[in-house]
XYZ file of C-alpha atoms in Angstrom:
659
model
C 93.030 49.821 90.410
C 90.756 51.915 92.586
C 87.542 53.125 91.007
C 87.547 56.758 89.904
C 85.522 58.969 92.251
C 83.156 61.392 90.483
C 80.921 64.000 92.168
C 77.671 65.239 90.602
C 78.498 63.215 87.520
C 81.144 65.696 86.346
C 83.896 66.369 88.945
C 86.693 63.761 89.087
C 88.301 63.706 92.561
C 92.085 63.516 92.318
C 95.046 63.732 94.676
C 94.933 65.341 98.124
C 96.509 68.825 98.005
C 95.444 70.284 101.376
C 93.987 69.398 104.754
C 92.139 71.633 107.205
C 90.479 71.241 110.553
C 87.276 69.776 109.166
C 87.753 69.190 105.433
C 90.194 67.894 102.841
C 90.999 69.668 99.586
C 91.554 67.552 96.475
C 92.750 68.436 92.998
C 89.919 67.679 90.602
C 88.900 67.932 86.958
C 85.632 69.365 85.626
C 84.817 66.899 82.840
C 82.280 69.255 81.247
C 84.539 72.305 80.901
C 87.840 70.413 80.825
C 89.532 72.479 83.554
C 91.265 71.796 86.839
C 89.362 72.651 90.030
C 89.885 72.398 93.782
C 87.311 70.260 95.587
C 86.821 70.908 99.317
C 85.157 67.829 100.805
C 83.998 67.533 104.427
C 85.628 64.576 106.167
C 83.317 61.682 107.021
C 84.126 61.721 110.751
C 83.096 65.402 110.932
C 79.862 65.008 108.955
C 77.886 63.716 111.965
C 78.266 67.028 113.788
C 75.372 69.285 112.683
C 77.353 72.390 113.699
C 80.226 71.393 111.421
C 77.765 70.708 108.607
C 76.201 74.142 109.118
C 79.591 75.847 109.207
C 80.674 74.118 105.989
C 77.465 75.088 104.182
C 77.798 78.624 105.545
C 81.217 78.908 103.896
C 79.769 77.889 100.527
C 76.899 80.363 100.922
C 79.217 83.177 102.022
C 81.732 82.831 99.202
C 79.267 81.967 96.442
C 78.008 85.563 96.450
C 81.498 87.087 96.254
C 82.954 87.872 92.852
C 86.356 89.545 93.111
C 89.744 88.773 91.509
C 91.382 88.671 94.973
C 88.906 86.110 96.381
C 88.960 82.422 95.429
C 85.867 81.760 93.294
C 83.288 79.059 94.076
C 81.967 77.247 90.987
C 79.566 74.682 92.445
C 78.379 72.977 95.640
C 76.663 69.715 96.422
C 76.465 66.702 98.709
C 77.554 63.087 98.377
C 76.310 60.074 100.323
C 79.009 57.862 101.830
C 79.068 54.876 104.151
C 80.872 55.583 107.419
C 80.928 53.368 110.541
C 77.917 51.369 109.393
C 75.698 54.345 108.513
C 75.164 56.688 105.599
C 76.287 60.293 106.011
C 75.864 63.315 103.749
C 79.229 64.825 102.843
C 78.868 68.368 101.490
C 81.501 69.592 99.055
C 82.528 72.861 97.425
C 84.036 73.105 93.936
C 86.391 76.075 93.854
C 88.876 77.781 91.578
C 92.196 75.892 91.492
C 95.008 78.289 92.402
C 98.628 77.294 91.897
C 100.971 79.214 94.144
C 102.251 79.569 97.725
C 100.678 80.937 100.889
C 102.023 84.000 102.660
C 102.999 81.674 105.509
C 105.315 79.769 103.154
C 106.755 82.992 101.755
C 107.412 84.276 105.303
C 109.182 81.049 106.252
C 111.417 81.266 103.191
C 112.255 84.915 103.893
C 111.015 86.155 100.521
C 108.768 88.983 101.768
C 110.251 92.459 101.373
C 108.738 95.692 102.666
C 107.319 96.612 99.261
C 105.886 93.116 98.733
C 104.315 93.221 102.204
C 102.535 96.469 101.322
C 101.337 95.104 97.960
C 100.030 91.913 99.562
C 98.132 93.745 102.314
C 96.660 96.221 99.809
C 95.374 93.198 97.871
C 93.849 91.725 101.044
C 92.175 95.068 101.821
C 90.688 95.173 98.307
C 89.195 91.704 98.863
C 87.867 92.697 102.312
C 86.367 95.911 100.948
C 84.349 93.818 98.477
C 83.488 91.188 101.111
C 82.324 93.820 103.618
C 80.267 95.594 100.949
C 78.445 92.270 100.450
C 77.855 91.988 104.214
C 80.406 89.203 104.871
C 83.021 89.279 107.678
C 85.872 86.787 107.136
C 86.935 86.506 110.842
C 90.098 84.472 110.133
C 92.554 86.618 108.150
C 96.044 85.098 108.545
C 99.038 84.236 106.315
C 97.921 80.631 105.806
C 94.611 81.812 104.294
C 96.182 84.069 101.663
C 97.619 82.594 98.488
C 100.059 84.252 96.079
C 99.762 82.727 92.611
C 102.697 81.880 90.371
C 102.098 85.166 88.530
C 102.038 87.265 91.715
C 98.263 87.663 92.020
C 96.747 87.479 95.513
C 93.806 85.297 96.567
C 91.985 85.318 99.937
C 90.771 81.820 100.857
C 88.890 79.896 103.546
C 85.693 81.680 104.528
C 84.955 78.680 106.751
C 84.127 80.796 109.833
C 82.809 83.790 107.893
C 79.428 85.193 108.864
C 77.039 87.755 107.497
C 77.177 91.075 109.345
C 73.590 90.520 110.471
C 74.686 87.283 112.180
C 78.091 88.438 113.400
C 77.013 88.674 117.043
C 77.504 84.928 117.338
C 81.265 84.697 117.814
C 81.475 81.446 119.802
C 80.385 77.895 119.228
C 77.991 76.085 121.530
C 80.949 74.874 123.542
C 81.992 78.513 124.114
C 85.193 78.111 122.107
C 86.382 81.309 120.484
C 86.699 80.899 116.701
C 89.680 82.239 114.806
C 93.444 81.895 115.173
C 95.016 83.159 118.412
C 97.850 85.211 116.867
C 95.380 87.187 114.712
C 92.375 87.305 117.083
C 90.758 90.697 117.702
C 90.037 91.800 121.307
C 86.275 91.597 120.705
C 86.610 88.027 119.414
C 88.682 87.073 122.480
C 85.996 88.571 124.782
C 83.181 86.820 122.891
C 81.604 90.081 121.755
C 79.911 90.893 118.456
C 82.217 91.320 115.472
C 81.999 93.591 112.452
C 84.132 94.651 109.493
C 86.679 96.310 111.807
C 87.415 92.878 113.287
C 88.916 91.870 109.930
C 90.923 95.121 109.902
C 92.505 94.175 113.268
C 93.513 90.776 111.880
C 94.873 92.480 108.753
C 96.907 94.759 111.026
C 98.368 91.639 112.681
C 99.145 90.289 109.198
C 100.898 93.518 108.141
C 102.846 93.506 111.447
C 104.120 89.987 110.788
C 105.006 90.730 107.156
C 107.062 93.742 108.312
C 108.786 92.080 111.295
C 108.693 88.337 110.613
C 106.668 87.622 113.810
C 103.092 88.197 115.011
C 102.459 91.147 117.344
C 101.843 88.784 120.292
C 103.328 85.370 121.095
C 102.916 83.078 124.078
C 103.063 79.554 125.434
C 99.392 78.897 124.750
C 96.511 80.368 122.716
C 94.917 81.620 125.962
C 97.987 83.651 126.925
C 98.106 85.137 123.422
C 94.407 86.033 123.633
C 95.052 87.796 126.974
C 97.736 89.885 125.305
C 95.377 90.888 122.513
C 92.917 92.118 125.145
C 95.214 93.803 127.659
C 98.660 94.518 126.191
C 100.093 96.620 123.381
C 102.491 95.405 120.712
C 105.873 97.128 120.284
C 106.171 99.348 117.232
C 107.376 97.407 114.164
C 110.351 99.736 113.641
C 111.724 98.753 117.075
C 112.080 95.175 115.833
C 113.316 95.971 112.327
C 115.793 98.835 112.307
C 115.530 99.269 108.503
C 111.762 99.855 108.620
C 110.686 103.502 108.327
C 108.908 104.566 111.583
C 106.234 106.208 109.409
C 104.589 102.769 109.182
C 104.309 102.406 112.993
C 101.253 104.639 113.266
C 99.546 102.904 110.306
C 100.000 99.430 111.831
C 99.199 100.334 115.441
C 96.027 102.206 114.489
C 94.739 98.952 112.971
C 95.690 97.183 116.253
C 93.727 99.578 118.473
C 91.944 97.728 121.312
C 88.786 99.783 120.855
C 87.372 99.193 117.388
C 86.182 102.814 117.288
C 89.854 103.842 117.234
C 90.615 101.686 114.208
C 90.095 102.566 110.562
C 86.486 103.085 109.529
C 86.756 100.581 106.699
C 89.213 98.702 104.497
C 89.452 101.590 102.025
C 90.640 103.966 104.780
C 93.265 101.419 105.889
C 94.471 101.030 102.289
C 94.679 104.807 101.824
C 96.760 105.243 104.991
C 99.123 102.433 103.955
C 99.544 103.824 100.422
C 100.190 107.310 101.809
C 102.854 105.985 104.192
C 104.593 104.248 101.308
C 104.660 107.626 99.533
C 106.099 109.334 102.639
C 102.818 110.872 103.836
C 102.388 110.327 107.576
C 99.052 109.552 109.239
C 97.361 112.838 110.282
C 97.765 113.723 113.971
C 94.006 113.618 114.613
C 93.956 109.968 113.521
C 96.752 108.835 115.881
C 94.410 107.190 118.351
C 96.520 104.076 118.868
C 99.292 104.464 121.511
C 102.866 104.361 120.210
C 106.097 103.481 122.051
C 108.180 106.380 123.361
C 111.844 106.846 122.520
C 114.394 105.714 125.017
C 116.856 108.443 125.990
C 119.828 106.162 125.625
C 119.035 104.628 122.245
C 118.613 105.838 118.727
C 115.327 104.003 118.127
C 111.995 103.439 119.802
C 111.880 101.171 122.802
C 109.993 97.917 122.554
C 109.093 98.008 126.271
C 107.183 101.280 126.308
C 103.988 100.528 124.375
C 101.802 103.171 126.000
C 103.938 106.201 125.098
C 102.893 108.338 122.115
C 104.808 110.783 119.944
C 104.334 114.475 120.535
C 102.275 114.793 117.368
C 99.663 112.503 118.893
C 99.149 114.735 121.939
C 99.108 118.375 120.870
C 96.074 120.081 122.449
C 95.672 123.789 121.955
C 95.967 124.574 125.667
C 99.083 126.481 126.816
C 100.455 123.501 128.729
C 100.402 121.244 125.731
C 104.183 121.071 125.757
C 104.425 120.116 129.435
C 106.350 116.957 130.138
C 104.328 113.831 130.718
C 105.651 111.825 133.697
C 106.875 108.292 133.125
C 106.625 105.616 135.809
C 109.260 103.031 136.685
C 107.855 100.448 134.296
C 108.577 102.659 131.323
C 104.930 103.592 130.661
C 103.453 107.074 130.616
C 101.974 107.994 133.976
C 98.351 109.329 133.773
C 97.954 112.805 135.263
C 94.891 113.572 137.362
C 92.508 115.830 135.481
C 94.445 115.495 132.222
C 91.869 115.218 129.420
C 94.356 113.259 127.320
C 93.889 110.170 129.499
C 90.832 108.122 130.329
C 90.538 105.426 132.987
C 90.658 101.938 131.478
C 87.494 99.782 131.643
C 86.849 97.668 134.774
C 87.479 94.396 132.938
C 90.847 95.742 131.787
C 91.775 96.816 135.327
C 90.835 93.351 136.675
C 92.841 91.685 133.937
C 95.852 93.895 134.701
C 95.592 93.072 138.425
C 95.511 89.335 137.669
C 98.520 89.690 135.390
C 100.438 91.606 138.104
C 99.660 88.921 140.712
C 100.769 86.235 138.287
C 104.018 88.095 137.643
C 104.683 88.566 141.366
C 104.189 84.865 142.010
C 106.433 83.987 139.094
C 109.079 86.365 140.446
C 109.114 84.608 143.865
C 109.405 81.210 142.221
C 112.143 82.544 139.983
C 114.114 83.781 143.032
C 114.056 80.337 144.635
C 115.062 78.706 141.386
C 117.962 81.123 140.917
C 119.250 80.353 144.401
C 119.293 76.647 143.683
C 120.977 77.222 140.352
C 123.680 79.359 141.972
C 124.378 76.662 144.520
C 124.704 74.033 141.847
C 126.775 76.383 139.708
C 129.485 76.475 142.385
C 129.952 72.723 141.984
C 129.705 72.301 138.241
C 130.962 75.667 136.973
C 134.229 74.201 135.796
C 132.476 71.451 133.821
C 129.979 73.881 132.349
C 132.746 76.248 131.315
C 134.614 73.420 129.617
C 131.498 72.252 127.783
C 130.751 75.819 126.782
C 134.199 76.238 125.300
C 133.794 73.058 123.278
C 130.337 74.099 122.086
C 131.612 77.515 121.053
C 134.473 75.978 119.124
C 132.077 73.614 117.366
C 129.569 76.379 116.680
C 132.170 78.660 115.165
C 133.786 75.909 113.110
C 133.421 76.694 109.394
C 131.243 74.486 107.196
C 132.071 73.654 103.579
C 129.109 74.094 101.252
C 128.561 70.813 99.375
C 127.923 70.451 95.654
C 124.171 70.884 95.264
C 123.840 71.189 91.496
C 121.084 68.989 89.982
C 119.851 67.910 93.424
C 116.106 68.053 94.051
C 114.975 71.089 95.996
C 113.883 69.006 98.991
C 117.164 67.090 99.165
C 119.253 70.265 98.845
C 117.288 71.986 101.627
C 117.660 68.937 103.875
C 121.417 68.803 103.168
C 121.903 72.458 104.129
C 119.708 72.156 107.202
C 121.702 69.158 108.385
C 124.855 71.294 108.109
C 123.134 73.998 110.215
C 122.866 76.337 107.242
C 119.726 78.249 106.280
C 118.417 77.533 102.743
C 116.549 80.232 100.814
C 114.944 79.105 97.570
C 114.748 81.256 94.436
C 113.154 80.107 91.174
C 115.088 80.769 87.950
C 114.773 79.809 84.287
C 117.325 77.323 82.956
C 117.518 75.616 79.575
C 119.636 72.648 80.715
C 118.582 71.791 84.281
C 115.219 70.047 84.675
C 112.395 71.704 86.569
C 112.675 71.304 90.353
C 116.442 70.674 90.379
C 119.088 73.008 91.779
C 120.921 75.102 89.173
C 123.523 76.570 91.557
C 123.981 77.894 95.076
C 125.247 81.169 96.458
C 127.786 80.864 98.065
C 128.873 78.032 95.797
C 130.744 74.839 96.690
C 133.338 74.289 98.144
C 133.369 77.655 99.915
C 133.465 77.524 103.738
C 131.019 79.615 105.768
C 129.893 79.899 109.377
C 126.988 77.853 110.644
C 123.722 79.739 110.423
C 124.699 81.391 107.122
C 121.883 81.773 104.588
C 122.560 79.916 101.336
C 120.560 80.863 98.241
C 119.334 77.886 96.233
C 118.552 78.726 92.597
C 115.994 76.092 91.602
C 115.139 75.597 87.940
C 111.614 76.255 86.773
C 112.453 74.985 83.308
C 113.589 76.785 80.189
C 112.438 80.324 79.580
C 111.550 79.181 76.075
C 109.834 75.833 75.537
C 109.231 73.708 72.454
C 105.624 73.548 71.310
C 104.923 69.785 71.326
C 104.334 68.395 67.826
C 102.143 65.721 69.418
C 99.423 68.348 69.890
C 98.517 68.032 66.191
C 95.383 65.918 65.951
C 94.267 66.558 69.554
C 90.964 68.117 70.607
C 90.829 71.864 71.120
C 90.146 71.439 74.865
C 93.118 69.103 75.347
C 95.449 71.326 73.328
C 94.411 74.407 75.297
C 95.032 72.685 78.638
C 98.452 71.356 77.574
C 99.605 74.757 76.328
C 98.388 76.505 79.493
C 100.152 73.915 81.662
C 103.364 74.716 79.781
C 102.945 78.400 80.682
C 101.583 79.729 77.389
C 98.516 81.877 76.803
C 95.856 81.119 74.187
C 95.373 83.663 71.402
C 93.050 83.600 68.381
C 91.428 80.542 66.745
C 91.355 79.993 62.952
C 90.442 77.042 60.726
C 91.974 75.369 57.660
C 91.066 72.428 55.429
C 92.786 69.137 56.237
C 92.451 65.648 54.718
C 92.430 63.608 57.947
C 92.175 65.638 61.196
C 88.534 65.735 62.413
C 86.502 68.918 62.548
C 87.564 71.406 65.303
C 90.657 69.367 66.238
C 94.094 70.996 66.214
C 96.010 71.076 62.918
C 98.815 73.449 63.899
C 99.600 76.561 65.894
C 101.135 79.936 65.243
C 104.061 79.933 66.062
C 104.316 76.467 64.477
C 104.417 73.245 66.474
C 107.971 72.125 67.103
C 109.312 75.663 67.456
C 110.897 77.002 70.643
C 108.769 79.814 72.085
C 109.220 82.000 75.159
C 106.986 81.067 78.110
C 103.991 83.398 78.410
C 103.664 83.943 74.630
C 100.152 83.913 73.128
C 99.688 80.855 70.912
C 97.125 81.029 68.086
C 95.260 77.762 67.385
C 94.621 76.460 63.834
C 91.751 73.929 63.795
C 90.477 71.596 61.078
C 87.302 72.392 59.091
C 86.785 68.729 58.227
C 86.918 69.632 54.505
C 89.474 68.958 51.708
C 90.509 71.144 48.768
C 89.649 69.458 45.422
C 92.693 69.488 43.053
C 92.693 70.118 39.266
C 92.244 66.779 37.439
C 91.241 67.867 33.874
C 93.701 66.802 31.140
C 95.201 64.161 33.481
C 94.939 60.422 32.860
C 92.989 58.244 35.267
C 96.186 56.748 36.854
C 97.603 60.238 37.319
C 94.380 61.501 38.877
C 94.119 58.428 41.114
C 97.665 58.922 42.407
C 96.975 62.610 43.085
C 93.703 61.928 44.956
C 95.153 59.064 47.019
C 98.008 61.272 48.226
C 97.824 61.647 52.094
C 97.596 65.413 51.609
C 94.259 64.910 49.706
C 92.820 61.551 50.721
C 89.872 61.399 48.261
C 88.445 58.547 46.172
C 87.805 58.533 42.406
C 84.881 57.450 40.253
C 85.166 57.373 36.447
C 82.539 57.951 33.747
C 83.381 57.519 30.023
C 82.245 59.920 27.341
C 83.047 59.773 23.585
C 85.001 62.781 22.393
C 86.365 63.515 18.940
C 88.385 66.422 20.335
C 90.114 65.172 23.504
C 92.769 62.520 23.486
C 91.274 59.185 24.578
C 92.004 58.293 28.201
C 92.258 61.912 29.412
C 89.880 63.543 31.880
C 87.623 66.168 30.288
C 85.415 67.000 33.323
C 85.255 66.540 37.149
C 82.698 66.871 39.946
C 83.246 68.647 42.381
C 85.181 71.174 40.324
C 88.762 72.068 41.209
C 89.186 74.893 43.728
C 86.112 73.845 45.733
C 85.995 71.800 48.939
C 84.484 68.448 49.788
C 84.148 66.487 53.082
C 87.128 64.384 54.183
C 87.230 60.941 52.494
C 84.801 62.002 49.743
C 84.798 60.899 46.090
C 85.518 62.927 42.928
C 83.660 61.826 39.760
C 85.740 62.308 36.604
C 84.611 62.089 32.947
C 87.145 60.264 30.725
C 87.285 60.802 26.963
C 87.008 57.709 24.714
C 87.298 57.409 20.930
C 83.868 57.769 19.209
C 82.519 54.817 17.114
C 83.030 55.119 13.274
C 79.792 55.094 11.078
C 79.021 51.919 8.923
C 80.388 52.261 5.265
C 77.814 52.694 2.287
C 77.886 49.621 -0.118
C 79.441 50.365 -3.604
C 77.245 49.245 -6.610
C 78.712 46.344 -8.599
C 78.151 46.441 -12.441
C 76.473 43.245 -13.677
C 75.262 44.199 -17.146
C 77.091 45.678 -20.029
C 75.183 47.900 -22.488
C 74.769 46.135 -25.788
C 72.939 48.805 -27.522
C 74.787 50.761 -30.064
C 75.479 54.227 -28.924
C 72.939 56.636 -30.223
C 73.918 59.272 -32.554
C 75.432 62.236 -30.873
C 72.960 65.037 -30.439
C 73.271 68.080 -32.368
C 75.595 70.570 -31.067
C 73.612 73.009 -28.991
C 76.392 74.444 -26.971
C 75.574 72.321 -23.901
C 76.928 69.076 -22.539
C 74.504 66.220 -22.883
C 73.237 64.682 -19.659
C 74.189 61.092 -18.949
C 71.588 58.453 -19.335
C 69.672 57.758 -16.112
C 70.091 54.487 -14.374
C 67.914 52.531 -11.981
C 68.926 51.470 -8.520
C 70.408 48.298 -9.807
C 72.744 50.247 -11.938
C 71.124 49.164 -15.188
C 70.652 51.838 -17.753
C 67.247 53.166 -18.715
C 66.122 54.149 -22.056
C 66.429 57.821 -22.726
C 63.209 59.702 -22.513
C 61.942 63.195 -22.733
C 64.171 65.632 -20.884
C 62.008 68.117 -18.963
C 63.439 71.400 -17.879
C 63.847 71.992 -14.156
C 61.568 74.809 -13.158
C 62.256 76.917 -10.115
C 59.844 76.425 -7.202
C 58.350 79.718 -6.233
C 58.602 80.797 -2.598
C 55.259 80.690 -0.904
């Protein structure tokens, strides 16, 4: 077995749960607090680069000062020495809050993001950015992969790996002049290598909102460089032109965040959030704030054109001059044509003009090459058109052939998704409660087997997340409080109050029972009250019992106490019964203690007084009877031996006066 890896003497490094460009993220356990954590550990091959080391430490410093429910918390940082390629390197690590959930990128891929969810998620990101910016930190890499949605729907912004303080935000490139950030969400100022500020994050958030609405980033290309060029010199089509069901009221909100000039964007995250909330309530962005160009409406279509990004709605251009309603000319490319002397238009910057000229030359060259290629294709098409047509007919027949949905019940989620993908069907996973199907297995599909559908059809997979109500494990009795808490939380329960009861065997502060009771079936999410042991035992009533009866009662597993007997003579109690006990009944004593009982015994009888034995018989003749005086004569006195004495003078008994 491999030796357990422990950082700082308390953090156990577990399985790998994530991998980034410069670090790995492991599931860990904080042995002191008994909780799961995420440990971000710089990879050994990256640790020799001082810039990477600085960037990693900068992330820890940036996030350590942020305390917000929508930002992943940092609990601890440190460094660990490790041997790598014959030398010792310092590997910094960050101990963070462990979040169980899915990233927005995963939710987008599975098609689970609705319009309302997209708005809620972006409002959560803006709340996190508002706090981050107030602390002077610019994230610089807002994207779906860096935003986690927990199992309970909470939102967490992660990965401040390229974040910088606002005072240091002028440095936007590395020493190798590589622009940091992700191309699809890169702001124009980042692409040009200029200083960044809080509005840079708002641009990236606008790209995020665009993708959540439409399912694609605002700009795509063959390479990151081509995408960066588009961020600098081109405008994205309005979201409603890509998604017909999306209300055009959101176009202005999104495109204002994507303004090329940061001065035309929202002033801060709070302003962005207000505009988005207002749009959801049907309140359009005020005309004076419509600084970002919007696409114009095509005359021959019922929606906005995706190829006219420079046109703006009439509300955006409504000066008070009499000619404010004059038509604005449109050139052949579909863009609004600037009018000489018109104050509504300004000449673009020189760098933008140069970039546009280079793009035009590139397009002209591509057009010439395309013409040659088309000519060659047409020539070849004359020869192979028949074969191509035949192959096309076969492909169409195969593509339109119906597919029977297989039986997926009780398959693992991964296997079911692979099965549908192999049949050219699109799986969409939904989690449901189920009392019979184990967690992670498919409960049913919609459409269900053996229905036939066309290829490309979306099939809903209902995957079990276990029973809605779970049995409280009886094995928790006798466990430590920390272990019981963790087990209950892992099962989806919340922890309520803590009380204590006496128990004969469970150690102090270990779990005796719960409320609801262990073994009962309880709905997931219910608060479970913990009942812990005091380490004490209730002393039972032993008086008037015999010693065997008391011994049997004390040795019962529900009591678990010893007995010590003391005898005491008693003329009242029946011998062999208990007449006293210590401790008294109704009190408590430590587990495994001893009760001293006093047992009644028969008292000893006193020694009998010896009876005198007559040895002599009076020989004297009886004296003459005294004269009758009206009193009974006293008997003759005797000595101790019982022999009679001669009668003497009888003295009267005089009363003794009281002193």
